[in-house]
Amino acid sequence: GLVAIRSNRGIHVSMPADGTEDDVATAALLLNCAGVQRHLFPKTYHIVVSKGFIAYLFFLTVFVFAYTIILYYAPEKGSADLGISFEHLLLFDVVYCSICIFIILMQVPRKIVRENDKLLIVFCCRTRVVPIESLIEIRIIRRRKCCDRQGRLCLYPWKCFWGYPTNFERNIIVVTDSCCNNYFFCVHEMEEFMADNWPAPHDLEDAMDQKRKVPDPAVLGSL
């Protein structure tokens, strides 16, 4: 679909060559998006938890318990060498896995609430208020493109992101003018989120027509 980016020089509109391009919305576009024009906000979007994310948590748990069992029953290793009973080791694994899963789930927002002038990112124990004017961009990006081999967001290596990739297809990154208050999540209503928070198609077409009508300054200068 069409992608429009507003800068100090006006609105820039482009059409991706294929379906692999990112969809990007800046603060100026978000303040004048279709949802604002149609008075749809405040509106709630729910976080999606995919089967892949559940499988990841399951694999993490199995790995911890399997490693403990292999270590305990390995040759030359016994309860006398370890100095601890097998039941205590299992109890430690339960506590350890519970803490790991708790930390992961605490990073996953419960829902996203869009209002005209701000985003509310609701976590289990807190709600983060993100003014739209503080946003650099909201980007819809594919999981495999946004991270390097170490799992870091290679588009913004010097920013800290809160959140967790609960879907391995498309995710949303919210980039602000702050180093630490940036967010990473996936909503169940992805297409609806894009339709509400991006300009309406006719607005993009008008922007394209306006861009065609404005003479290129370089051309005017050469006349």
PDB file of C-alpha atoms in Angstrom:
ATOM      1  CA  GLY A   1       0.000   0.000   0.000  1.00  0.00           C
ATOM      2  CA  LEU A   2       0.899   3.641   0.021  1.00  0.00           C
ATOM      3  CA  VAL A   3       3.343   5.002   2.569  1.00  0.00           C
ATOM      4  CA  ALA A   4       3.448   8.681   3.474  1.00  0.00           C
ATOM      5  CA  ILE A   5       6.116  10.402   5.521  1.00  0.00           C
ATOM      6  CA  ARG A   6       5.891  14.024   6.564  1.00  0.00           C
ATOM      7  CA  SER A   7       9.104  15.982   7.058  1.00  0.00           C
ATOM      8  CA  ASN A   8       9.990  19.656   7.326  1.00  0.00           C
ATOM      9  CA  ARG A   9       9.747  19.848   3.537  1.00  0.00           C
ATOM     10  CA  GLY A  10       6.204  18.506   3.369  1.00  0.00           C
ATOM     11  CA  ILE A  11       4.605  15.132   2.745  1.00  0.00           C
ATOM     12  CA  HIS A  12       6.564  12.426   1.005  1.00  0.00           C
ATOM     13  CA  VAL A  13       4.490   9.631  -0.488  1.00  0.00           C
ATOM     14  CA  SER A  14       5.830   6.407  -1.880  1.00  0.00           C
ATOM     15  CA  MET A  15       4.536   2.988  -2.891  1.00  0.00           C
ATOM     16  CA  PRO A  16       6.596  -0.037  -1.840  1.00  0.00           C
ATOM     17  CA  ALA A  17       7.847  -2.223  -4.645  1.00  0.00           C
ATOM     18  CA  ASP A  18       6.656  -5.358  -2.854  1.00  0.00           C
ATOM     19  CA  GLY A  19       5.141  -6.577   0.418  1.00  0.00           C
ATOM     20  CA  THR A  20       8.458  -6.678   2.265  1.00  0.00           C
ATOM     21  CA  GLU A  21       8.761  -2.933   2.856  1.00  0.00           C
ATOM     22  CA  ASP A  22       8.123  -1.449   6.286  1.00  0.00           C
ATOM     23  CA  ASP A  23       5.097   0.748   6.957  1.00  0.00           C
ATOM     24  CA  VAL A  24       6.168   3.922   8.753  1.00  0.00           C
ATOM     25  CA  ALA A  25       4.124   6.705  10.348  1.00  0.00           C
ATOM     26  CA  THR A  26       5.625   9.823  11.892  1.00  0.00           C
ATOM     27  CA  ALA A  27       4.090  12.014  14.592  1.00  0.00           C
ATOM     28  CA  ALA A  28       2.647  14.423  12.036  1.00  0.00           C
ATOM     29  CA  LEU A  29       0.827  11.613  10.263  1.00  0.00           C
ATOM     30  CA  LEU A  30      -0.419  10.086  13.515  1.00  0.00           C
ATOM     31  CA  LEU A  31      -1.921  13.411  14.597  1.00  0.00           C
ATOM     32  CA  ASN A  32      -3.852  13.583  11.313  1.00  0.00           C
ATOM     33  CA  CYS A  33      -4.575   9.904  10.739  1.00  0.00           C
ATOM     34  CA  ALA A  34      -7.842   8.322   9.676  1.00  0.00           C
ATOM     35  CA  GLY A  35      -8.832   7.505  13.263  1.00  0.00           C
ATOM     36  CA  VAL A  36      -8.527  11.147  14.317  1.00  0.00           C
ATOM     37  CA  GLN A  37     -10.481  12.345  11.296  1.00  0.00           C
ATOM     38  CA  ARG A  38     -13.259   9.811  11.961  1.00  0.00           C
ATOM     39  CA  HIS A  39     -13.299  10.373  15.765  1.00  0.00           C
ATOM     40  CA  LEU A  40     -12.530   6.717  16.512  1.00  0.00           C
ATOM     41  CA  PHE A  41     -10.317   7.366  19.533  1.00  0.00           C
ATOM     42  CA  PRO A  42      -9.924   6.419  22.331  1.00  0.00           C
ATOM     43  CA  LYS A  43      -9.648   2.865  21.043  1.00  0.00           C
ATOM     44  CA  THR A  44      -8.110  -0.282  22.527  1.00  0.00           C
ATOM     45  CA  TYR A  45      -5.930  -2.793  20.666  1.00  0.00           C
ATOM     46  CA  HIS A  46      -5.160  -6.138  22.293  1.00  0.00           C
ATOM     47  CA  ILE A  47      -1.772  -7.815  22.339  1.00  0.00           C
ATOM     48  CA  VAL A  48      -1.535 -11.056  20.364  1.00  0.00           C
ATOM     49  CA  VAL A  49       0.280 -14.058  21.830  1.00  0.00           C
ATOM     50  CA  SER A  50       1.184 -16.475  19.057  1.00  0.00           C
ATOM     51  CA  LYS A  51       1.740 -20.215  19.286  1.00  0.00           C
ATOM     52  CA  GLY A  52       5.392 -19.581  18.508  1.00  0.00           C
ATOM     53  CA  PHE A  53       5.748 -17.431  21.624  1.00  0.00           C
ATOM     54  CA  ILE A  54       4.101 -20.088  23.797  1.00  0.00           C
ATOM     55  CA  ALA A  55       6.377 -22.709  22.232  1.00  0.00           C
ATOM     56  CA  TYR A  56       9.369 -20.516  23.080  1.00  0.00           C
ATOM     57  CA  LEU A  57       8.371 -20.396  26.770  1.00  0.00           C
ATOM     58  CA  PHE A  58       7.762 -24.164  26.745  1.00  0.00           C
ATOM     59  CA  PHE A  59      11.162 -24.813  25.177  1.00  0.00           C
ATOM     60  CA  LEU A  60      12.839 -22.590  27.770  1.00  0.00           C
ATOM     61  CA  THR A  61      11.219 -24.561  30.590  1.00  0.00           C
ATOM     62  CA  VAL A  62      12.042 -27.969  29.092  1.00  0.00           C
ATOM     63  CA  PHE A  63      15.636 -26.916  28.492  1.00  0.00           C
ATOM     64  CA  VAL A  64      16.186 -25.908  32.133  1.00  0.00           C
ATOM     65  CA  PHE A  65      14.692 -29.123  33.538  1.00  0.00           C
ATOM     66  CA  ALA A  66      16.425 -31.349  30.982  1.00  0.00           C
ATOM     67  CA  TYR A  67      19.792 -29.751  31.677  1.00  0.00           C
ATOM     68  CA  THR A  68      19.339 -30.344  35.419  1.00  0.00           C
ATOM     69  CA  ILE A  69      18.393 -34.001  34.925  1.00  0.00           C
ATOM     70  CA  ILE A  70      21.336 -34.636  32.589  1.00  0.00           C
ATOM     71  CA  LEU A  71      23.735 -32.889  34.954  1.00  0.00           C
ATOM     72  CA  TYR A  72      22.464 -34.810  37.991  1.00  0.00           C
ATOM     73  CA  TYR A  73      22.531 -38.270  36.404  1.00  0.00           C
ATOM     74  CA  ALA A  74      25.692 -37.780  34.341  1.00  0.00           C
ATOM     75  CA  PRO A  75      28.515 -40.295  34.950  1.00  0.00           C
ATOM     76  CA  GLU A  76      30.802 -39.488  37.862  1.00  0.00           C
ATOM     77  CA  LYS A  77      28.032 -37.313  39.279  1.00  0.00           C
ATOM     78  CA  GLY A  78      25.734 -38.275  42.085  1.00  0.00           C
ATOM     79  CA  SER A  79      23.918 -36.788  45.016  1.00  0.00           C
ATOM     80  CA  ALA A  80      27.026 -37.134  47.164  1.00  0.00           C
ATOM     81  CA  ASP A  81      29.137 -35.145  44.681  1.00  0.00           C
ATOM     82  CA  LEU A  82      26.544 -32.435  44.206  1.00  0.00           C
ATOM     83  CA  GLY A  83      25.822 -32.113  47.880  1.00  0.00           C
ATOM     84  CA  ILE A  84      22.123 -31.542  47.233  1.00  0.00           C
ATOM     85  CA  SER A  85      19.104 -33.770  46.771  1.00  0.00           C
ATOM     86  CA  PHE A  86      17.318 -34.162  43.453  1.00  0.00           C
ATOM     87  CA  GLU A  87      14.109 -32.773  44.970  1.00  0.00           C
ATOM     88  CA  HIS A  88      15.912 -29.573  45.931  1.00  0.00           C
ATOM     89  CA  LEU A  89      17.262 -29.243  42.403  1.00  0.00           C
ATOM     90  CA  LEU A  90      13.756 -29.580  40.970  1.00  0.00           C
ATOM     91  CA  LEU A  91      12.497 -26.971  43.410  1.00  0.00           C
ATOM     92  CA  PHE A  92      15.279 -24.637  42.293  1.00  0.00           C
ATOM     93  CA  ASP A  93      14.310 -25.218  38.621  1.00  0.00           C
ATOM     94  CA  VAL A  94      10.668 -24.428  39.361  1.00  0.00           C
ATOM     95  CA  VAL A  95      11.599 -21.173  41.094  1.00  0.00           C
ATOM     96  CA  TYR A  96      14.158 -20.248  38.411  1.00  0.00           C
ATOM     97  CA  CYS A  97      11.767 -20.907  35.497  1.00  0.00           C
ATOM     98  CA  SER A  98       8.955 -19.064  37.255  1.00  0.00           C
ATOM     99  CA  ILE A  99      11.137 -15.993  37.721  1.00  0.00           C
ATOM    100  CA  CYS A 100      12.294 -16.072  34.067  1.00  0.00           C
ATOM    101  CA  ILE A 101       8.758 -16.435  32.705  1.00  0.00           C
ATOM    102  CA  PHE A 102       7.497 -13.759  35.099  1.00  0.00           C
ATOM    103  CA  ILE A 103      10.150 -11.291  33.893  1.00  0.00           C
ATOM    104  CA  ILE A 104       9.297 -12.043  30.255  1.00  0.00           C
ATOM    105  CA  LEU A 105       5.545 -11.657  30.785  1.00  0.00           C
ATOM    106  CA  MET A 106       6.058  -8.418  32.713  1.00  0.00           C
ATOM    107  CA  GLN A 107       7.669  -6.977  29.582  1.00  0.00           C
ATOM    108  CA  VAL A 108       4.667  -7.856  27.404  1.00  0.00           C
ATOM    109  CA  PRO A 109       1.983  -5.128  27.326  1.00  0.00           C
ATOM    110  CA  ARG A 110      -1.585  -6.214  28.030  1.00  0.00           C
ATOM    111  CA  LYS A 111      -3.132  -3.745  25.614  1.00  0.00           C
ATOM    112  CA  ILE A 112      -2.534  -0.530  23.672  1.00  0.00           C
ATOM    113  CA  VAL A 113      -4.945   2.390  23.960  1.00  0.00           C
ATOM    114  CA  ARG A 114      -4.761   5.048  21.256  1.00  0.00           C
ATOM    115  CA  GLU A 115      -6.065   8.524  22.035  1.00  0.00           C
ATOM    116  CA  ASN A 116      -5.917  11.536  19.773  1.00  0.00           C
ATOM    117  CA  ASP A 117      -2.764  12.989  21.312  1.00  0.00           C
ATOM    118  CA  LYS A 118      -1.129  10.008  23.028  1.00  0.00           C
ATOM    119  CA  LEU A 119      -0.590   6.276  23.253  1.00  0.00           C
ATOM    120  CA  LEU A 120      -1.259   4.374  26.468  1.00  0.00           C
ATOM    121  CA  ILE A 121       0.846   1.220  26.712  1.00  0.00           C
ATOM    122  CA  VAL A 122      -0.701  -0.836  29.505  1.00  0.00           C
ATOM    123  CA  PHE A 123       1.550  -3.385  31.228  1.00  0.00           C
ATOM    124  CA  CYS A 124       0.537  -5.683  34.076  1.00  0.00           C
ATOM    125  CA  CYS A 125       1.613  -3.300  36.843  1.00  0.00           C
ATOM    126  CA  ARG A 126       1.995   0.053  35.131  1.00  0.00           C
ATOM    127  CA  THR A 127       0.802   2.200  32.255  1.00  0.00           C
ATOM    128  CA  ARG A 128       3.201   4.192  30.104  1.00  0.00           C
ATOM    129  CA  VAL A 129       1.897   7.408  28.526  1.00  0.00           C
ATOM    130  CA  VAL A 130       3.572   8.252  25.218  1.00  0.00           C
ATOM    131  CA  PRO A 131       2.627  11.666  23.765  1.00  0.00           C
ATOM    132  CA  ILE A 132       2.275  11.503  20.002  1.00  0.00           C
ATOM    133  CA  GLU A 133       4.423  14.611  19.614  1.00  0.00           C
ATOM    134  CA  SER A 134       7.330  12.779  21.273  1.00  0.00           C
ATOM    135  CA  LEU A 135       7.306  10.027  18.644  1.00  0.00           C
ATOM    136  CA  ILE A 136       9.941   9.777  15.957  1.00  0.00           C
ATOM    137  CA  GLU A 137       7.993   7.041  14.195  1.00  0.00           C
ATOM    138  CA  ILE A 138       5.806   3.995  14.534  1.00  0.00           C
ATOM    139  CA  ARG A 139       7.092   1.239  12.278  1.00  0.00           C
ATOM    140  CA  ILE A 140       5.387  -2.004  11.264  1.00  0.00           C
ATOM    141  CA  ILE A 141       8.278  -4.345  10.727  1.00  0.00           C
ATOM    142  CA  ARG A 142       8.957  -7.994  10.177  1.00  0.00           C
ATOM    143  CA  ARG A 143      10.660  -9.781  13.042  1.00  0.00           C
ATOM    144  CA  ARG A 144      13.392 -11.278  10.874  1.00  0.00           C
ATOM    145  CA  LYS A 145      14.363  -7.892   9.476  1.00  0.00           C
ATOM    146  CA  CYS A 146      14.472  -5.755  12.602  1.00  0.00           C
ATOM    147  CA  CYS A 147      17.034  -7.701  14.656  1.00  0.00           C
ATOM    148  CA  ASP A 148      20.582  -8.815  14.128  1.00  0.00           C
ATOM    149  CA  ARG A 149      22.006 -12.178  15.178  1.00  0.00           C
ATOM    150  CA  GLN A 150      22.317 -11.006  18.781  1.00  0.00           C
ATOM    151  CA  GLY A 151      18.616 -10.074  18.868  1.00  0.00           C
ATOM    152  CA  ARG A 152      19.252  -6.325  19.003  1.00  0.00           C
ATOM    153  CA  LEU A 153      17.094  -3.852  17.122  1.00  0.00           C
ATOM    154  CA  CYS A 154      19.658  -2.999  14.467  1.00  0.00           C
ATOM    155  CA  LEU A 155      17.610  -0.030  13.194  1.00  0.00           C
ATOM    156  CA  TYR A 156      18.123   1.746  16.524  1.00  0.00           C
ATOM    157  CA  PRO A 157      21.159   0.163  18.240  1.00  0.00           C
ATOM    158  CA  TRP A 158      21.503   2.928  20.841  1.00  0.00           C
ATOM    159  CA  LYS A 159      17.898   2.853  22.074  1.00  0.00           C
ATOM    160  CA  CYS A 160      16.416   0.680  24.805  1.00  0.00           C
ATOM    161  CA  PHE A 161      13.123  -1.051  23.942  1.00  0.00           C
ATOM    162  CA  TRP A 162      10.511  -2.343  26.361  1.00  0.00           C
ATOM    163  CA  GLY A 163       8.405  -5.248  25.202  1.00  0.00           C
ATOM    164  CA  TYR A 164       8.760  -8.699  23.737  1.00  0.00           C
ATOM    165  CA  PRO A 165       8.125 -10.180  20.272  1.00  0.00           C
ATOM    166  CA  THR A 166       4.978 -12.206  20.953  1.00  0.00           C
ATOM    167  CA  ASN A 167       4.507 -12.768  17.222  1.00  0.00           C
ATOM    168  CA  PHE A 168       7.167 -13.855  14.748  1.00  0.00           C
ATOM    169  CA  GLU A 169       5.560 -12.266  11.685  1.00  0.00           C
ATOM    170  CA  ARG A 170       4.850  -8.532  11.972  1.00  0.00           C
ATOM    171  CA  ASN A 171       5.604  -6.424  15.021  1.00  0.00           C
ATOM    172  CA  ILE A 172       5.232  -2.776  15.939  1.00  0.00           C
ATOM    173  CA  ILE A 173       8.079  -0.661  17.225  1.00  0.00           C
ATOM    174  CA  VAL A 174       7.347   2.710  18.820  1.00  0.00           C
ATOM    175  CA  VAL A 175      10.385   4.987  18.625  1.00  0.00           C
ATOM    176  CA  THR A 176      10.380   8.146  20.737  1.00  0.00           C
ATOM    177  CA  ASP A 177      12.834  10.994  21.205  1.00  0.00           C
ATOM    178  CA  SER A 178      13.973   9.307  24.437  1.00  0.00           C
ATOM    179  CA  CYS A 179      16.763   6.778  24.746  1.00  0.00           C
ATOM    180  CA  CYS A 180      14.900   4.474  27.164  1.00  0.00           C
ATOM    181  CA  ASN A 181      11.162   4.925  26.520  1.00  0.00           C
ATOM    182  CA  ASN A 182      10.764   2.911  23.315  1.00  0.00           C
ATOM    183  CA  TYR A 183       8.464  -0.065  22.856  1.00  0.00           C
ATOM    184  CA  PHE A 184       8.161  -3.311  20.919  1.00  0.00           C
ATOM    185  CA  PHE A 185       4.894  -5.296  20.668  1.00  0.00           C
ATOM    186  CA  CYS A 186       2.353  -6.922  18.368  1.00  0.00           C
ATOM    187  CA  VAL A 187      -1.393  -6.332  18.379  1.00  0.00           C
ATOM    188  CA  HIS A 188      -4.119  -8.763  17.407  1.00  0.00           C
ATOM    189  CA  GLU A 189      -5.890  -6.143  15.275  1.00  0.00           C
ATOM    190  CA  MET A 190      -2.839  -5.352  13.115  1.00  0.00           C
ATOM    191  CA  GLU A 191      -4.723  -4.395   9.953  1.00  0.00           C
ATOM    192  CA  GLU A 192      -7.211  -2.353  11.979  1.00  0.00           C
ATOM    193  CA  PHE A 193      -4.362  -0.613  13.804  1.00  0.00           C
ATOM    194  CA  MET A 194      -2.809   0.399  10.489  1.00  0.00           C
ATOM    195  CA  ALA A 195      -6.127   1.544   9.043  1.00  0.00           C
ATOM    196  CA  ASP A 196      -6.824   3.727  12.104  1.00  0.00           C
ATOM    197  CA  ASN A 197      -3.360   5.181  12.623  1.00  0.00           C
ATOM    198  CA  TRP A 198      -2.305   5.773   9.030  1.00  0.00           C
ATOM    199  CA  PRO A 199      -3.851   8.403   6.748  1.00  0.00           C
ATOM    200  CA  ALA A 200      -6.929   7.403   4.776  1.00  0.00           C
ATOM    201  CA  PRO A 201      -6.152   6.279   1.204  1.00  0.00           C
ATOM    202  CA  HIS A 202      -7.788   9.367  -0.317  1.00  0.00           C
ATOM    203  CA  ASP A 203      -5.574  11.576   1.871  1.00  0.00           C
ATOM    204  CA  LEU A 204      -2.497   9.868   0.490  1.00  0.00           C
ATOM    205  CA  GLU A 205      -3.785  10.275  -3.044  1.00  0.00           C
ATOM    206  CA  ASP A 206      -4.354  13.976  -2.400  1.00  0.00           C
ATOM    207  CA  ALA A 207      -0.823  14.244  -1.057  1.00  0.00           C
ATOM    208  CA  MET A 208       0.522  12.583  -4.183  1.00  0.00           C
ATOM    209  CA  ASP A 209      -1.481  14.941  -6.403  1.00  0.00           C
ATOM    210  CA  GLN A 210      -0.237  17.908  -4.404  1.00  0.00           C
ATOM    211  CA  LYS A 211       3.328  16.718  -4.750  1.00  0.00           C
ATOM    212  CA  ARG A 212       2.937  16.392  -8.524  1.00  0.00           C
ATOM    213  CA  LYS A 213       1.568  19.941  -8.759  1.00  0.00           C
ATOM    214  CA  VAL A 214       4.408  21.521  -6.758  1.00  0.00           C
ATOM    215  CA  PRO A 215       7.300  22.400  -9.113  1.00  0.00           C
ATOM    216  CA  ASP A 216      10.709  21.018  -8.246  1.00  0.00           C
ATOM    217  CA  PRO A 217      12.855  23.877  -6.792  1.00  0.00           C
ATOM    218  CA  ALA A 218      15.844  22.575  -8.707  1.00  0.00           C
ATOM    219  CA  VAL A 219      13.888  22.850 -11.963  1.00  0.00           C
ATOM    220  CA  LEU A 220      12.695  26.373 -11.122  1.00  0.00           C
ATOM    221  CA  GLY A 221      16.229  27.418 -10.308  1.00  0.00           C
ATOM    222  CA  SER A 222      17.487  26.315 -13.687  1.00  0.00           C
ATOM    223  CA  LEU A 223      14.893  28.410 -15.555  1.00  0.00           C
TER     224      LEU A 223
END
